[in-house]
PDB file of C-alpha atoms in Angstrom:
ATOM      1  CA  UNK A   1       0.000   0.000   0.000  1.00 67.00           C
ATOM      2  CA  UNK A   2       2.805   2.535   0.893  1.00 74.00           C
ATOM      3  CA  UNK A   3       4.727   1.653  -2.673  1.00 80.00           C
ATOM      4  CA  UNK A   4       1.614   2.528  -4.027  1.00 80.00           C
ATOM      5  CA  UNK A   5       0.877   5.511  -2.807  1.00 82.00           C
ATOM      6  CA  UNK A   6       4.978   6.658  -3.445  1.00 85.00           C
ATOM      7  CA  UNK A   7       3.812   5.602  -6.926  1.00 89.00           C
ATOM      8  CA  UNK A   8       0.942   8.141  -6.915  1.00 91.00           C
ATOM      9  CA  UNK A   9       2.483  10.758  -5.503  1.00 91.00           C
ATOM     10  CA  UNK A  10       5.677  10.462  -8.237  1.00 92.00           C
ATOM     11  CA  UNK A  11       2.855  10.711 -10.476  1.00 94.00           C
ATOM     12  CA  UNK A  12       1.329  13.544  -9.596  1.00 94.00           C
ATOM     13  CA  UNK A  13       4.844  15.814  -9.096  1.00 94.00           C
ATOM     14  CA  UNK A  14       5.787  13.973 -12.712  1.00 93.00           C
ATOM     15  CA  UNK A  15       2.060  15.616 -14.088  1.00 94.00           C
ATOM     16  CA  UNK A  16       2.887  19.105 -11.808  1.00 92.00           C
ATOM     17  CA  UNK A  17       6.316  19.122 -13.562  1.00 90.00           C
ATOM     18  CA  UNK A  18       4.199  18.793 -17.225  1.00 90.00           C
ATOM     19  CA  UNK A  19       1.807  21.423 -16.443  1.00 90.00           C
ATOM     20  CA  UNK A  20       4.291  24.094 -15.177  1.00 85.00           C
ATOM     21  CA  UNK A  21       6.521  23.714 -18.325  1.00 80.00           C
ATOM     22  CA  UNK A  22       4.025  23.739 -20.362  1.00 81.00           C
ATOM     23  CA  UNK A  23       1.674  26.632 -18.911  1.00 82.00           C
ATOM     24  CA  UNK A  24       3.686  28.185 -16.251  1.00 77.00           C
ATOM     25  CA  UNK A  25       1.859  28.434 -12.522  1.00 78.00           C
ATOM     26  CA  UNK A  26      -1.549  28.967 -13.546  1.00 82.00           C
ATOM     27  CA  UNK A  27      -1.704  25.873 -15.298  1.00 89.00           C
ATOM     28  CA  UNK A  28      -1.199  23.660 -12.150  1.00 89.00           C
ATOM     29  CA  UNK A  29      -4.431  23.206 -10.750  1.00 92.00           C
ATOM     30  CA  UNK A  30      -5.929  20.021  -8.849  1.00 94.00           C
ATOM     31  CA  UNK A  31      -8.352  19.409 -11.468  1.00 95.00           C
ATOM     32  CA  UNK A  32      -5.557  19.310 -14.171  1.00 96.00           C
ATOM     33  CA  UNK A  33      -3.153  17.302 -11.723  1.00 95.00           C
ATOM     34  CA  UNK A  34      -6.340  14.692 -11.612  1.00 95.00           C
ATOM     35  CA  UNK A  35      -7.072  14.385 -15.353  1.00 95.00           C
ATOM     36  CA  UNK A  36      -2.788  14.054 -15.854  1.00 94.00           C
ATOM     37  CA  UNK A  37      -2.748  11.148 -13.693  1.00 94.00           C
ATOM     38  CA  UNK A  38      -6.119   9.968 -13.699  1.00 94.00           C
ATOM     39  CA  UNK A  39      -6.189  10.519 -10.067  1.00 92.00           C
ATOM     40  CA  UNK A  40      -9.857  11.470  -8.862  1.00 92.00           C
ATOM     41  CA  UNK A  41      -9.456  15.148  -7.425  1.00 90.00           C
ATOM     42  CA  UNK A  42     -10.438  14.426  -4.113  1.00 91.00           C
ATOM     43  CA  UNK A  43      -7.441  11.715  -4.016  1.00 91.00           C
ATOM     44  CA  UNK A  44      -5.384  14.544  -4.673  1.00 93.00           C
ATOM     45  CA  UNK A  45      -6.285  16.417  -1.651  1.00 92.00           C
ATOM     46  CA  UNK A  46      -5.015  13.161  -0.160  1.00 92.00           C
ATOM     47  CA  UNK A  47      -1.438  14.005  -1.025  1.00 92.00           C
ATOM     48  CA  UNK A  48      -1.383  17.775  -1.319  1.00 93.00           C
ATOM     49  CA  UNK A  49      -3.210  20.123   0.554  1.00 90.00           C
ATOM     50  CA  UNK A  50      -2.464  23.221  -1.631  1.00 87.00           C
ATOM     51  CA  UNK A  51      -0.913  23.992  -4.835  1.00 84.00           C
ATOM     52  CA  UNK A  52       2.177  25.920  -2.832  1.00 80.00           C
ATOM     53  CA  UNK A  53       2.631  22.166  -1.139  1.00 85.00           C
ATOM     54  CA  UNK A  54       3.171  20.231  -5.018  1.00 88.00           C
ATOM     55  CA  UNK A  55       5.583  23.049  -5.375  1.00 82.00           C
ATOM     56  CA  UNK A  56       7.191  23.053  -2.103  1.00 81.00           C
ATOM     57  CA  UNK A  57       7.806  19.281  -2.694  1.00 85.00           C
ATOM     58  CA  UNK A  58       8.727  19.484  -6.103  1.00 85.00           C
ATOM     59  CA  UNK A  59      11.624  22.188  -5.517  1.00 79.00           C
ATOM     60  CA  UNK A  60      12.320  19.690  -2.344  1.00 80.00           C
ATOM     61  CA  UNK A  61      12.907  16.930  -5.299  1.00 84.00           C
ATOM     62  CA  UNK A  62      14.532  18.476  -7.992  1.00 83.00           C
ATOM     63  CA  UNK A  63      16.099  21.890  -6.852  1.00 80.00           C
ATOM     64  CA  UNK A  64      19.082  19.264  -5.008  1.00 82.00           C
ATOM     65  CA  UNK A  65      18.782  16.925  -8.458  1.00 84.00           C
ATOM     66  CA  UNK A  66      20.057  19.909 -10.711  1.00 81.00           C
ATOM     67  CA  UNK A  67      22.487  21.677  -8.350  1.00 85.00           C
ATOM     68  CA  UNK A  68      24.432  18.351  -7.498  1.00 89.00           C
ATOM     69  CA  UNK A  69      24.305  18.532 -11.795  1.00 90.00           C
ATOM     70  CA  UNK A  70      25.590  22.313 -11.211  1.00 92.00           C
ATOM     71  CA  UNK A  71      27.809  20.857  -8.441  1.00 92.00           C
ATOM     72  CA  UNK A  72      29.678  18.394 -10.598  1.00 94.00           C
ATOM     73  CA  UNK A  73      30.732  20.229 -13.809  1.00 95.00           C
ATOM     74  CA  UNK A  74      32.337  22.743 -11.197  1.00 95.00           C
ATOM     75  CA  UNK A  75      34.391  19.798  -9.490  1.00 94.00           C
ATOM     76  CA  UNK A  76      35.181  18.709 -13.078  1.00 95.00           C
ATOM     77  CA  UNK A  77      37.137  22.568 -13.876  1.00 95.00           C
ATOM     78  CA  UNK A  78      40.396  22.254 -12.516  1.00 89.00           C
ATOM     79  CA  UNK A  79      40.415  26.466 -12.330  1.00 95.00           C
ATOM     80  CA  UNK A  80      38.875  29.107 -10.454  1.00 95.00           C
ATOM     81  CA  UNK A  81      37.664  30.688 -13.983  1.00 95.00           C
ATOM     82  CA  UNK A  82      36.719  27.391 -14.978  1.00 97.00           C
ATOM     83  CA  UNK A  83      35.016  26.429 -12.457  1.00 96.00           C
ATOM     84  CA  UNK A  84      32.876  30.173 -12.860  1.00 96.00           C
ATOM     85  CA  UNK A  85      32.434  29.043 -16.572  1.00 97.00           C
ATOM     86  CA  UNK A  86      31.186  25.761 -15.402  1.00 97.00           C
ATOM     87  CA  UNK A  87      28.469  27.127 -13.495  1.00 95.00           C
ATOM     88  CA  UNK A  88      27.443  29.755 -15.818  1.00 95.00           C
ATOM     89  CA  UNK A  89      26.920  27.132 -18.340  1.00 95.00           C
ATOM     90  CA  UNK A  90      25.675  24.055 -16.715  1.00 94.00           C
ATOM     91  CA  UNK A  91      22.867  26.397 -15.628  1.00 90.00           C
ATOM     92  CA  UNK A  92      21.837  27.586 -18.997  1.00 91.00           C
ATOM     93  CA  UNK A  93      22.505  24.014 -20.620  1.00 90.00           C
ATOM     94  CA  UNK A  94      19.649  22.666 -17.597  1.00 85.00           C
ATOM     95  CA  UNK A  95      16.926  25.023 -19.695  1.00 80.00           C
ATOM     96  CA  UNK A  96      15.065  22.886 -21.603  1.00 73.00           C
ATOM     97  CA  UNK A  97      15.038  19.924 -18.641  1.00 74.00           C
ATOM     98  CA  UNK A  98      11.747  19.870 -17.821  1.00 69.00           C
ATOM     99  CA  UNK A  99      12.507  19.970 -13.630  1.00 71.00           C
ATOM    100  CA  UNK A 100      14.684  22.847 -14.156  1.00 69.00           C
ATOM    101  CA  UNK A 101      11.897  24.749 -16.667  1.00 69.00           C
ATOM    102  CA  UNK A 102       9.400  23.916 -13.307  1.00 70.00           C
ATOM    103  CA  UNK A 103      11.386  25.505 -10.772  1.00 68.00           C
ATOM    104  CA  UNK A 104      11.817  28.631 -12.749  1.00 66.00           C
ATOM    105  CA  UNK A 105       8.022  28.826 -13.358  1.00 66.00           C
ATOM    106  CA  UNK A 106       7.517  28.284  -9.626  1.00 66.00           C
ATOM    107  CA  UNK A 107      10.404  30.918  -8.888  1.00 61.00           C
ATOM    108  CA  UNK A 108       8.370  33.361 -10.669  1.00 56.00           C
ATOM    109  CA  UNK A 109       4.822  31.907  -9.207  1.00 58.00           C
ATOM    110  CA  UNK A 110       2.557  32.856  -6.152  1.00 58.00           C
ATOM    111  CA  UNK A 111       4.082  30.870  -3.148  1.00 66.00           C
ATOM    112  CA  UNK A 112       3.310  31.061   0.681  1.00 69.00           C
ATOM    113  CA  UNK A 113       6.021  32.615   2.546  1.00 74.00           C
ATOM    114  CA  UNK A 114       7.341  29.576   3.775  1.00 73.00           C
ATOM    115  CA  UNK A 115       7.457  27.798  -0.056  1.00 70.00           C
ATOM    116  CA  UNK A 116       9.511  31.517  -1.022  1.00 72.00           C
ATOM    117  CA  UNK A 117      11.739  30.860   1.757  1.00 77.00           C
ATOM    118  CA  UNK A 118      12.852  27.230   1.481  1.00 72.00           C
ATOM    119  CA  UNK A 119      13.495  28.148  -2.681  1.00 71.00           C
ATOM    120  CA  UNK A 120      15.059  31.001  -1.263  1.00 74.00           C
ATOM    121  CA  UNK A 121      17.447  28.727   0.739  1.00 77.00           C
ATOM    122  CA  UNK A 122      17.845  26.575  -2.153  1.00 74.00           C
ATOM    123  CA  UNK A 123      19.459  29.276  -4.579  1.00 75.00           C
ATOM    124  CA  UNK A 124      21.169  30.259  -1.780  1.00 79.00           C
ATOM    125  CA  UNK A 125      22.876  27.151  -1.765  1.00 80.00           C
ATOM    126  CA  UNK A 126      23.620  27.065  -5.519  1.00 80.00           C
ATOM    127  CA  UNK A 127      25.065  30.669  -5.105  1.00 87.00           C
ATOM    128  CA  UNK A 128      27.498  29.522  -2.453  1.00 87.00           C
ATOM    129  CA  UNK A 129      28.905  27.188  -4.658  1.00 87.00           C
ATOM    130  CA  UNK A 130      30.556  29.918  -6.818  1.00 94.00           C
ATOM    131  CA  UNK A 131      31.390  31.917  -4.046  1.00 94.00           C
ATOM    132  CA  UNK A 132      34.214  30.153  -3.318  1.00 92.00           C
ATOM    133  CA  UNK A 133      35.823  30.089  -6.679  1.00 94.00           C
ATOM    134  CA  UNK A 134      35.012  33.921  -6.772  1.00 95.00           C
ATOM    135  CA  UNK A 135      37.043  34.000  -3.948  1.00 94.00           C
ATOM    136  CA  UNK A 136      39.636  32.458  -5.422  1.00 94.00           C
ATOM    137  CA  UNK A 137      39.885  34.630  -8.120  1.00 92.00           C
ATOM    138  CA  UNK A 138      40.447  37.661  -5.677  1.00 92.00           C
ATOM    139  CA  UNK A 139      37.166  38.948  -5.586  1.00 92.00           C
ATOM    140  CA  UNK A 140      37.012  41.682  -2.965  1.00 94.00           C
ATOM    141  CA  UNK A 141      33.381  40.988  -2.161  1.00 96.00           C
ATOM    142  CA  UNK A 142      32.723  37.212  -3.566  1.00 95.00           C
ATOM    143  CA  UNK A 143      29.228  36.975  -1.746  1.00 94.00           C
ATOM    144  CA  UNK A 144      27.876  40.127  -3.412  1.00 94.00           C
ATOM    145  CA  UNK A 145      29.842  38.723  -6.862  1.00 94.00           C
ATOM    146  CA  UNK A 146      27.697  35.727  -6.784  1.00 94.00           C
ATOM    147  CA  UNK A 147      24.709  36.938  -6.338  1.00 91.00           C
ATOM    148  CA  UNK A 148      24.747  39.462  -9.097  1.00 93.00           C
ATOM    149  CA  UNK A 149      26.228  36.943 -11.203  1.00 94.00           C
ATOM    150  CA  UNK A 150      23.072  34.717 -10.361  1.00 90.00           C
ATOM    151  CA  UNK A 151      21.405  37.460 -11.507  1.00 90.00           C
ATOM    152  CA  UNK A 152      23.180  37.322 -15.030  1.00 93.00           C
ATOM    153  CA  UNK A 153      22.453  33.500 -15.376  1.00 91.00           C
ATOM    154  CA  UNK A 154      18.862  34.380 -14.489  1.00 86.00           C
ATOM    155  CA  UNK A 155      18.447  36.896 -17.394  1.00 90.00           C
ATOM    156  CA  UNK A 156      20.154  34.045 -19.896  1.00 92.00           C
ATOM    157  CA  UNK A 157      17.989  31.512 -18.557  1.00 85.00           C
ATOM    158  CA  UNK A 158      14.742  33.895 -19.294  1.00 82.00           C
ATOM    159  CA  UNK A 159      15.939  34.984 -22.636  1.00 87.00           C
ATOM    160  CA  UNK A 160      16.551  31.562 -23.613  1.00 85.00           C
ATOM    161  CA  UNK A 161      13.562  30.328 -22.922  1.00 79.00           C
ATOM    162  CA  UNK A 162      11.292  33.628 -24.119  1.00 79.00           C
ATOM    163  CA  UNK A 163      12.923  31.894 -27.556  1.00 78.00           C
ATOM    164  CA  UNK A 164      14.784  35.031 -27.732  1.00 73.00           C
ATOM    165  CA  UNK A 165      16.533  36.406 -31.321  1.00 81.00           C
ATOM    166  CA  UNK A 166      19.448  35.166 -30.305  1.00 85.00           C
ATOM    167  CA  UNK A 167      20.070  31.089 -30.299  1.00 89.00           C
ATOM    168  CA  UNK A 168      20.626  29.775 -27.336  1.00 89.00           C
ATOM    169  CA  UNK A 169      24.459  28.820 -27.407  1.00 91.00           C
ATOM    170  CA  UNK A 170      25.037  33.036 -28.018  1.00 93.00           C
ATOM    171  CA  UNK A 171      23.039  33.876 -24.926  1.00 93.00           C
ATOM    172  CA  UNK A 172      25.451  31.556 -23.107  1.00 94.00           C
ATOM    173  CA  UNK A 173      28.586  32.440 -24.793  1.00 95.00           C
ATOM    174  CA  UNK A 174      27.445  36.131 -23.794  1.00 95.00           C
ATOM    175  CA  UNK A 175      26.750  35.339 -20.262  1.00 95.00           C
ATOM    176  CA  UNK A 176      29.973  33.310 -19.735  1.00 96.00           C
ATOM    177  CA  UNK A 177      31.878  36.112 -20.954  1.00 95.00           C
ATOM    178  CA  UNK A 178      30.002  39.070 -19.223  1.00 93.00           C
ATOM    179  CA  UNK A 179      31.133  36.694 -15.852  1.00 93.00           C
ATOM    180  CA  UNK A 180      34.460  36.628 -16.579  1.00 92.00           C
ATOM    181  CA  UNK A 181      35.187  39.455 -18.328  1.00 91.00           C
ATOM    182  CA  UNK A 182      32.396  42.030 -17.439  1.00 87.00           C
ATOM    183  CA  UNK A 183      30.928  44.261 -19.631  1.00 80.00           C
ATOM    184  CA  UNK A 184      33.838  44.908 -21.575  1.00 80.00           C
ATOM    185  CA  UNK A 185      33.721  41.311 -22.975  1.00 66.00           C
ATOM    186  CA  UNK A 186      36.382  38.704 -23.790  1.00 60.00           C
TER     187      UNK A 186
END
């Protein structure tokens, strides 16, 4: 009975991941979470008592998933520049995964203070993972560095996925370089 209901409950975040991809926050509702998985609605009450709770639970699932992916191609650079390069692009390469497209939509979504906090946390997290190599390139104020650089990646990730003029591998090759180089560009 309890595999079963693991089973459900995978298929309703799997469904919740669908419908924010596909429509953004407004198109995760119970009644659409019930027709994904076939689910009546009042079984889905059973799992989630709010919307903010399937988000809350899906950042809980895959926010960790794609940092540790984040995480990795940083460990892989063997410099501090690479390792700023690394998580420029590993970021902007996670676009079109459908977990990563969810988060952002939730990012940008209606949350309880509580669901804002704990993604709040979560970035927070991914930010301090560049910190360091920020550091290490003799960055006066690395904390500050990171977080505006966040704010770069950010940007990318929205242009890229507004299907901006610009093809994708441009907006990254621009982003990588406005990290490393500033403004003034490679």
């Amino acid at each position: 009975m309890a595999e079963h209901r693991t089973m459900q409950r995978a298929a309703l975040l799997d469904a919740a991941r669908s419908l924010l991809s596909e429509g953004g926050t407004e198109a995760l509702t119970f009644p659409a979470l019930a027709q994904h998985t076939g689910l009546a609605r009042s079984s889905v009450y059973e799992y989630f008592r709010s919307r903010a709770a399937v988000v809350e639970e899906l950042c809980a699932v895959d926010f960790p998933v794609w940092a540790a992916e984040v995480e990795s191609a940083m460990a892989d650079a063997g410099t501090p520049e690479g390792k700023v390069e690394a998580y420029v692009r590993r970021q902007l390469a996670l676009v079109g995964d459908r977990r990563h497209r969810a988060v952002v939509a939730i990012s940008a979504g209606e949350l309880d203070a509580g669901a804002r906090e704990r993604i709040r946390a979560a970035h927070g997290g991914l930010i301090a993972m560049v910190v360091e190599a920020l550091s290490d390139l003799g960055h006066e104020q690395p904390r500050l560095a990171a977080m505006l650089l966040q704010g770069v990646v950010d940007a990318s990730v929205r242009r890229i996925e507004l299907g901006a003029a610009e093809d994708p591998s441009q907006i990254a090759e621009a982003a990588v370089s406005m990290a490393l180089h500033g403004v003034r560009g490679g």
